[in-house]
Coordinates of C-alpha atoms in Angstrom, one line a residue:
Chain U
X496 CA 105.6 116.4 61.0
X497 CA 103.8 114.7 63.1
X498 CA 103.8 111.0 63.8
X499 CA 100.6 110.4 64.4
X500 CA 101.5 106.3 63.5
X501 CA 103.5 106.3 66.0
X502 CA 100.8 108.1 68.7
X503 CA 98.4 105.4 67.2
X504 CA 100.9 102.3 68.3
X505 CA 101.6 104.7 71.7
X506 CA 97.7 104.5 72.8
X507 CA 98.0 100.7 72.1
X508 CA 101.6 100.6 74.5
X509 CA 103.2 99.7 72.1
X510 CA 106.5 99.4 73.7
X511 CA 108.7 100.0 70.0
X512 CA 106.4 103.4 69.5
X513 CA 107.4 105.0 73.2
X514 CA 111.2 104.4 72.4
X515 CA 110.8 106.0 68.9
X516 CA 108.9 108.6 70.3
X517 CA 110.8 109.2 73.3
X518 CA 113.9 109.4 71.0
X519 CA 112.0 112.2 68.9
X520 CA 110.9 114.6 72.1
X521 CA 113.3 113.8 74.8
X522 CA 115.8 116.4 73.9
X523 CA 112.8 119.0 73.2
X524 CA 111.6 117.9 76.3
X525 CA 114.5 117.8 78.6
X526 CA 115.5 121.8 77.6
X527 CA 112.0 122.7 78.6
X528 CA 111.8 120.9 81.8
X529 CA 116.0 122.6 82.3
X530 CA 114.7 125.4 81.9
X531 CA 111.9 125.5 84.6
X532 CA 113.7 123.4 87.2
X533 CA 117.4 124.7 86.4
X534 CA 119.2 121.9 87.5
X535 CA 120.1 118.5 85.3
X536 CA 119.7 116.4 88.6
X537 CA 116.3 117.4 89.2
X538 CA 115.7 117.7 85.6
X539 CA 116.6 113.7 84.3
X540 CA 114.5 113.1 87.4
X541 CA 111.5 115.1 86.2
X542 CA 112.0 113.9 82.7
X543 CA 111.8 110.2 83.3
X544 CA 108.5 111.0 85.1
X545 CA 107.1 113.0 82.2
X546 CA 107.8 110.1 79.7
X547 CA 106.2 107.6 82.1
X548 CA 103.0 109.8 82.4
X549 CA 103.3 110.1 78.2
X550 CA 102.7 105.9 78.3
X551 CA 100.5 105.6 81.1
X552 CA 98.0 108.4 80.1
X553 CA 98.2 108.4 75.9
X554 CA 95.1 107.3 76.2
X555 CA 94.3 111.0 77.1
X556 CA 96.3 113.0 73.5
X557 CA 93.5 113.9 71.2
X558 CA 94.8 115.5 68.1
X559 CA 91.3 117.0 68.0
X560 CA 92.4 119.1 71.4
X561 CA 96.1 120.0 69.4
X562 CA 99.4 119.2 68.3
X563 CA 101.1 116.3 70.1
X564 CA 103.8 118.3 70.8
X565 CA 102.0 120.8 72.8
X566 CA 100.4 117.9 74.9
X567 CA 103.9 116.7 75.7
X568 CA 104.7 120.7 76.5
X569 CA 101.9 121.3 79.0
X570 CA 103.0 117.6 81.0
X571 CA 106.5 118.5 80.8
X572 CA 106.0 122.3 82.4
X573 CA 103.1 121.0 84.7
X574 CA 105.8 117.9 86.2
X575 CA 108.4 120.5 86.4
X576 CA 107.1 123.4 87.6
X577 CA 105.4 121.3 90.7
X578 CA 108.7 119.6 91.3
X579 CA 109.6 123.5 91.4
X580 CA 107.6 123.8 94.4
X581 CA 107.9 120.2 95.7
X582 CA 109.5 120.8 99.3
X583 CA 112.5 118.3 98.3
X584 CA 113.4 121.1 95.2
X585 CA 113.4 123.8 97.7
X586 CA 115.9 122.3 99.6
X587 CA 118.2 121.6 97.2
X588 CA 118.2 125.2 95.3
X589 CA 117.6 128.1 96.9
X590 CA 117.8 130.2 94.6
X591 CA 117.9 130.4 90.7
X592 CA 120.7 132.6 88.6
X593 CA 119.9 132.7 85.5
X594 CA 115.9 134.6 84.4
X595 CA 115.3 132.5 81.4
X596 CA 116.4 130.1 78.9
X597 CA 119.2 132.9 77.4
X598 CA 121.1 131.8 80.6
X599 CA 122.7 128.6 78.9
X600 CA 124.9 130.9 76.6
X601 CA 126.7 132.5 79.6
X602 CA 127.2 129.4 82.0
X603 CA 128.2 128.3 78.7
X604 CA 130.8 130.8 77.4
X605 CA 132.3 130.7 81.5
X606 CA 133.0 127.3 80.9
X607 CA 134.2 127.4 77.0
X608 CA 133.1 124.6 76.3
X609 CA 133.4 122.9 73.0
X610 CA 129.6 122.9 72.2
X611 CA 128.2 126.6 71.2
X612 CA 125.9 127.1 73.8
X613 CA 124.1 123.7 73.4
X614 CA 123.4 125.5 70.2
X615 CA 121.3 128.2 71.7
X616 CA 123.6 131.1 70.6
X617 CA 122.4 131.8 67.1
X618 CA 119.0 132.0 69.0
X619 CA 119.4 134.3 71.3
X620 CA 121.9 136.5 68.9
X621 CA 118.7 137.3 67.0
X622 CA 116.5 137.8 69.1
X623 CA 116.3 141.0 71.1
X624 CA 116.0 140.9 75.1
X625 CA 112.3 141.4 75.2
X626 CA 111.5 138.7 72.2
X627 CA 113.5 136.4 74.8
X628 CA 111.4 137.3 77.6
X629 CA 108.6 137.1 75.7
X630 CA 109.6 133.0 74.5
X631 CA 110.2 132.4 77.4
X632 CA 107.7 133.0 79.9
X633 CA 104.9 132.2 76.7
X634 CA 106.5 128.7 75.6
X635 CA 109.0 127.8 78.1
X636 CA 107.2 128.3 81.2
X637 CA 103.6 128.3 79.8
X638 CA 102.6 131.5 81.2
X639 CA 98.8 132.9 79.6
X640 CA 98.8 136.2 77.5
X641 CA 97.9 137.8 80.6
X642 CA 100.1 136.6 82.7
X643 CA 102.9 138.0 80.3
X644 CA 101.0 141.3 80.0
X645 CA 101.7 141.6 83.8
X646 CA 104.7 140.2 84.3
X647 CA 106.8 142.1 81.1
X648 CA 104.3 145.2 81.6
X649 CA 102.5 145.5 78.1
X650 CA 99.1 146.0 76.6
X651 CA 97.7 142.5 77.0
X652 CA 96.2 142.9 73.0
X653 CA 99.9 142.9 72.0
X654 CA 101.5 139.6 73.4
X655 CA 100.0 137.5 70.4
X656 CA 101.5 140.0 68.0
X657 CA 105.1 140.2 69.4
X658 CA 105.4 137.0 70.0
X659 CA 105.0 136.3 66.2
X660 CA 107.2 138.9 65.0
X661 CA 109.8 137.8 67.5
X662 CA 109.7 133.7 66.5
X663 CA 109.4 135.1 63.0
X664 CA 112.5 136.2 63.0
X665 CA 114.1 132.9 64.2
X666 CA 112.4 131.4 61.6
X667 CA 113.9 134.2 58.5
X668 CA 117.1 133.6 59.9
X669 CA 117.2 130.0 60.3
X670 CA 114.9 128.3 57.9
Chain J
X945 CA 88.7 136.6 59.1
X946 CA 91.0 135.1 56.1
X947 CA 93.7 132.6 56.8
X948 CA 96.6 135.3 55.9
X949 CA 95.2 137.3 59.0
X950 CA 94.3 134.1 60.9
X951 CA 98.5 133.5 60.4
X952 CA 99.2 137.0 60.9
X953 CA 97.5 137.0 64.4
X954 CA 99.8 134.8 66.0
X955 CA 96.8 133.0 68.0
X956 CA 98.8 130.0 66.0
X957 CA 102.3 130.4 67.6
X958 CA 100.1 130.3 71.3
X959 CA 98.3 127.5 70.2
X960 CA 101.3 125.4 69.3
X961 CA 102.7 127.0 72.7
X962 CA 99.6 125.5 74.6
X963 CA 98.9 128.5 76.3
X964 CA 95.3 128.7 75.0
X965 CA 92.5 128.5 76.8
X966 CA 90.9 124.6 76.3
X967 CA 88.5 126.3 74.4
X968 CA 90.1 128.3 72.5
X969 CA 92.8 125.2 71.7
X970 CA 89.6 123.2 70.9
X971 CA 88.5 125.9 68.2
X972 CA 91.9 126.3 66.6
X973 CA 92.1 122.6 66.4
X974 CA 89.4 122.4 64.2
X975 CA 89.9 125.5 62.3
X976 CA 93.4 124.0 61.2
X977 CA 92.3 120.8 60.3
X978 CA 89.6 122.4 57.9
X979 CA 92.7 124.9 56.2
X980 CA 96.1 123.3 54.7
X981 CA 97.7 126.6 55.0
X982 CA 96.8 127.0 58.9
X983 CA 98.0 123.2 59.1
X984 CA 101.6 123.9 57.2
X985 CA 102.1 126.6 59.3
X986 CA 101.9 125.2 62.2
X987 CA 104.2 122.8 61.2
X988 CA 106.7 124.9 60.4
X989 CA 106.0 126.9 63.7
X990 CA 106.6 123.2 65.4
X991 CA 109.2 123.2 63.7
X992 CA 111.7 126.2 65.2
X993 CA 110.1 125.4 68.3
X994 CA 111.8 121.9 68.5
X995 CA 114.8 123.3 67.1
X996 CA 114.6 126.2 69.7
X997 CA 113.8 123.9 72.9
X998 CA 116.3 121.1 71.5
X999 CA 119.3 124.1 71.6
X1000 CA 118.1 124.6 75.2
X1001 CA 118.9 120.4 76.0
X1002 CA 122.0 120.1 78.2
X1003 CA 122.0 116.5 76.5
X1004 CA 119.8 113.2 78.1
X1005 CA 122.4 110.8 79.6
X1006 CA 121.1 107.9 76.9
X1007 CA 121.5 105.4 80.2
X1008 CA 117.8 107.2 81.5
X1009 CA 116.0 105.8 78.6
X1010 CA 117.0 102.2 79.8
X1011 CA 115.6 103.4 83.5
X1012 CA 112.2 104.8 81.5
X1013 CA 111.6 101.4 80.3
X1014 CA 112.3 99.6 83.1
X1015 CA 110.1 101.8 85.0
X1016 CA 107.1 101.0 82.5
X1017 CA 107.7 97.4 82.4
X1018 CA 107.2 97.1 86.3
X1019 CA 103.8 96.7 87.2
X1020 CA 103.7 99.2 89.8
X1021 CA 103.3 102.2 87.2
X1022 CA 100.7 100.8 85.1
X1023 CA 97.8 101.9 86.7
X1024 CA 98.8 102.5 89.9
X1025 CA 95.5 101.3 91.7
X1026 CA 96.2 104.4 94.5
X1027 CA 95.8 103.5 98.2
X1028 CA 93.8 106.2 100.5
X1029 CA 95.0 105.5 104.0
X1030 CA 91.3 105.9 105.8
X1031 CA 91.7 108.8 108.5
X1032 CA 87.5 108.7 109.2
X1033 CA 86.2 108.9 112.3
X1034 CA 85.6 105.6 112.3
X1035 CA 89.5 105.1 113.1
X1036 CA 89.8 107.0 115.8
X1037 CA 86.9 105.2 117.0
X1038 CA 89.2 102.3 116.6
X1039 CA 92.6 103.3 118.5
X1040 CA 90.6 104.6 121.5
X1041 CA 88.8 101.3 121.9
X1042 CA 92.4 100.0 121.3
X1043 CA 92.9 102.0 124.3
X1044 CA 90.4 101.0 125.9
X1045 CA 91.0 97.7 126.0
X1046 CA 95.0 98.4 126.9
X1047 CA 93.2 99.8 129.8
X1048 CA 91.3 97.0 130.6
X1049 CA 93.5 94.3 130.1
X1050 CA 96.3 96.5 132.7
X1051 CA 93.9 96.9 135.4
X1052 CA 92.9 93.0 135.3
X1053 CA 96.4 91.6 136.0
X1054 CA 96.9 94.5 138.6
X1055 CA 93.7 93.1 140.0
X1056 CA 94.8 89.4 139.3
X1057 CA 98.3 90.3 140.9
X1058 CA 96.4 92.2 144.6
X1059 CA 94.1 89.0 144.7
X1060 CA 97.0 86.9 144.6
X1061 CA 98.5 88.7 146.5
X1062 CA 95.7 88.5 149.5
X1063 CA 95.3 84.9 149.0
X1064 CA 99.3 84.5 150.5
X1065 CA 98.1 87.1 153.2
X1066 CA 95.4 84.6 153.8
X1067 CA 96.7 81.2 153.6
X1068 CA 99.8 82.8 155.7
X1069 CA 97.3 83.7 158.6
X1070 CA 95.6 80.3 158.1
X1071 CA 98.2 78.4 158.5
X1072 CA 99.2 80.5 162.0
X1073 CA 95.9 79.7 163.2
X1074 CA 96.5 75.5 162.4
X1075 CA 99.4 75.9 164.4
X1076 CA 97.5 77.4 167.1
X1077 CA 94.9 75.2 166.7
X1078 CA 97.0 71.9 167.1
X1079 CA 99.1 73.4 170.1
X1080 CA 95.9 74.4 171.7
X1081 CA 94.5 70.3 171.3
X1082 CA 97.8 69.2 172.0
X1083 CA 97.2 71.3 175.6
X1084 CA 93.7 70.5 176.1
X1085 CA 94.9 66.5 175.2
X1086 CA 97.5 66.6 178.3
X1087 CA 95.4 68.4 180.5
X1088 CA 93.2 65.6 180.3
X1089 CA 95.7 63.1 180.5
X1090 CA 96.6 64.6 183.8
X1091 CA 93.1 65.2 184.7
X1092 CA 92.5 61.3 184.1
X1093 CA 95.7 60.4 186.1
X1094 CA 94.9 62.4 188.8
X1095 CA 91.5 61.1 189.3
X1096 CA 92.8 57.9 189.5
X1097 CA 92.1 55.7 192.4
X1098 CA 96.3 54.3 192.4
X1099 CA 97.3 58.1 192.5
X1100 CA 98.2 59.7 195.3
X1101 CA 98.6 63.3 196.2
X1102 CA 101.5 64.6 198.3
X1103 CA 102.0 68.0 198.8
X1104 CA 106.2 69.3 199.2
X1105 CA 106.3 72.1 201.8
X1106 CA 108.2 75.0 200.7
X1107 CA 111.9 74.6 202.6
X1108 CA 111.7 77.6 205.6
X1109 CA 115.0 78.5 204.4
X1110 CA 114.8 79.2 200.9
X1111 CA 110.9 79.2 199.9
X1112 CA 109.1 79.5 202.8
X1113 CA 106.0 80.4 202.0
X1114 CA 105.7 78.0 199.1
X1115 CA 104.5 74.8 198.3
X1116 CA 104.7 72.3 195.3
X1117 CA 101.6 69.8 194.9
X1118 CA 102.9 66.0 193.7
X1119 CA 100.4 63.4 192.6
X1120 CA 102.2 60.2 192.5
X1121 CA 101.1 57.0 190.7
X1122 CA 104.1 54.1 191.4
X1123 CA 101.8 51.2 189.8
X1124 CA 102.5 53.6 186.6
X1125 CA 105.6 55.2 187.6
X1126 CA 104.4 58.7 187.0
X1127 CA 105.1 61.6 188.5
X1128 CA 103.1 64.8 188.0
X1129 CA 104.6 68.2 189.5
X1130 CA 102.4 71.4 190.1
X1131 CA 104.7 73.7 190.4
X1132 CA 102.8 77.1 189.9
X1133 CA 103.7 78.4 193.6
X1134 CA 107.2 78.1 193.4
X1135 CA 109.7 81.2 193.1
X1136 CA 110.7 81.5 189.0
X1137 CA 114.1 80.1 188.6
X1138 CA 116.5 82.7 188.3
X1139 CA 118.9 82.8 185.3
X1140 CA 121.2 80.3 184.8
X1141 CA 120.1 77.6 187.4
X1142 CA 117.2 75.3 187.2
X1143 CA 114.8 73.2 189.1
X1144 CA 115.5 69.0 189.6
X1145 CA 113.2 66.7 190.8
X1146 CA 114.6 64.0 193.2
X1147 CA 113.4 60.6 193.9
X1148 CA 114.0 59.8 198.0
X1149 CA 114.7 56.5 199.5
X1150 CA 115.2 56.8 203.2
X1151 CA 118.2 54.9 205.6
X1152 CA 120.2 55.1 204.0
X1153 CA 119.2 58.6 202.2
X1154 CA 119.6 57.5 198.2
X1155 CA 118.2 61.0 196.1
X1156 CA 118.0 59.5 192.3
X1157 CA 117.4 61.9 190.1
X1158 CA 114.6 62.1 188.0
X1159 CA 114.7 65.2 186.1
X1160 CA 115.3 69.0 185.4
X1161 CA 112.1 71.0 185.5
X1162 CA 112.9 72.9 182.3
X1163 CA 113.1 70.0 180.1
X1164 CA 110.1 67.4 181.3
X1165 CA 107.0 67.7 179.2
X1166 CA 105.1 70.8 180.9
X1167 CA 102.0 72.5 180.3
X1168 CA 102.3 76.5 180.5
X1169 CA 106.0 75.7 182.8
X1170 CA 103.6 74.8 186.0
X1171 CA 102.3 71.1 185.7
X1172 CA 105.3 68.7 184.9
X1173 CA 104.8 64.9 184.3
X1174 CA 107.7 62.7 184.3
X1175 CA 107.7 59.1 183.6
X1176 CA 109.3 56.5 184.6
X1177 CA 109.8 57.1 188.4
X1178 CA 111.7 55.1 190.2
X1179 CA 110.0 53.5 193.6
X1180 CA 110.0 56.2 196.1
X1181 CA 109.7 57.3 199.7
X1182 CA 109.6 61.0 199.2
X1183 CA 110.5 64.2 196.8
X1184 CA 113.2 66.6 197.1
X1185 CA 113.6 69.8 194.8
X1186 CA 116.4 71.1 194.1
X1187 CA 117.9 74.5 192.7
X1188 CA 121.3 73.4 190.8
X1189 CA 123.1 75.3 188.4
X1190 CA 121.8 75.1 184.3
X1191 CA 122.0 71.6 183.2
X1192 CA 121.5 69.7 186.7
X1193 CA 123.5 68.0 189.0
X1194 CA 124.4 64.2 190.0
X1195 CA 124.0 65.2 194.0
X1196 CA 121.6 67.4 195.0
X1197 CA 123.0 70.6 196.7
X1198 CA 120.6 69.8 200.0
X1199 CA 121.6 74.0 200.9
X1200 CA 119.3 74.7 197.9
X1201 CA 116.6 72.6 198.6
X1202 CA 113.2 74.0 198.0
X1203 CA 110.2 71.5 198.6
X1204 CA 110.7 68.6 200.1
X1205 CA 108.1 65.7 201.0
X1206 CA 107.4 61.5 201.8
X1207 CA 105.2 59.7 200.4

C-alpha cells in the first residue's frame, strides 16, 4: 500500500512524515544505489543526497504520474548513475568486480557471513540467469526495453513478457 | 484490451520500474486509477520489488538518518539559491581594465622616481653653481679692494728687482700703505716655489739691518696665488723675499734671497 497521507505531509515539509518515509524506503533505496555504485561508502553518500532531494523536491511528485516508489526509484538510480560518472568515483573504483545484484551472494558466501546474502539467495535461487540479468537491467539499473533488447540480444517485443514471467517466478515462491 | 490481457502484457511491471516513456507512464497511471484489479496487481508487483531491493541492501547505518535530517535543517539545503559565476565579456573587460590601471600606476611611480632623481641632480648642480658664484664674488670684492688700495694717494708703488743669482729676470711689485700698515705684493713674475719650500716676506730696517717676518706667501690672503695682501705690516724701510723651508724661518736665509727693494 502506498502511504498517501505520509506523502501529503512530506509535501508540506513535515519532518515526522519525512522520518517515517525514510524508515520505510531507506533500505530499498540503499539496495538500488549499492547495486549501481558497488561501494558501501559511496552508496551512503548517495543515499543521503537522494533523501535530501526527496525532501526538497517532494512537490514534484504527483500520483497522476505514477507510484511514489517509482518516483523514489528514478531519483535513486539517477543519483547513483551521476555518481558513477563523476571523477571522484572513477578515481576510487577503477573497475567493478560484478555485473548484477546476484554478486552480493557470492561475496557473502566468501565471507561466510551470518546473513544469507542479505536475504538475496532465496530470490536468486529462483531465477534463471537470464532473469537475473533482465531484472538487474530493468529494475535496478533503469534500462529501457530497447536498451535491454540490445544489451542482452533478445527481441524487443519479448522484453516485457519475459520480465513478467521472471518476476512471477519470484512472486509464486515468495508470495 | 481487457484487464487480464493488460496484466499479462507485463506493462505494469515496467510501469512500477519506471522505465516507460513519460507518456506511457501517465497513460498506465490513468488506467490503474480506474481499475481496482490493475491497482491490486501494481501493489503486488511493488511488494515483491520492495522485498527484492531490500534484500540487496548491505544495511543502512542508523546514524545516516540523523545526518540526513541535520542536513535538511541547515538552511543551505533548502532552496539553495544558485550562484552563477559571471564569466561574461564584461568580467574580461574588468580584468583588462584592472591590469591597465596597474600598469598605469607602475608607470607613474617610475616617472615620479625619475623626476625625483632629476631634481636631486639639479639641486646639487645648483649648489655647485652657488659656491662658484660666491667664490667669484669674493674674488671680485678682493680685487676691488686691491684696486682701491692701489689707487690710494698714500700708497707707494715699489719694484723689488729679482736677485741676480737666484731670479735674475724676475721682479716683485709691492704696494705699501704705511698709514694703514698694509702691503700688497704681486709675485706673478717670480718663479714657482719648489716643493717643500715657501717664499717668506720680510720687513727690513737698515742700519743695522733688521729683518722682521711679515708672512709666508703660501698662507697669506691671495688672489689666485699671485697677488698677496698683508696687514699689520711694521714700519719698514724696505722689503725682501727669500725662499725658506715650508713653515718659514726665524731669520732670512740670505743665500736664497729672491727679491729685495727699498722704499
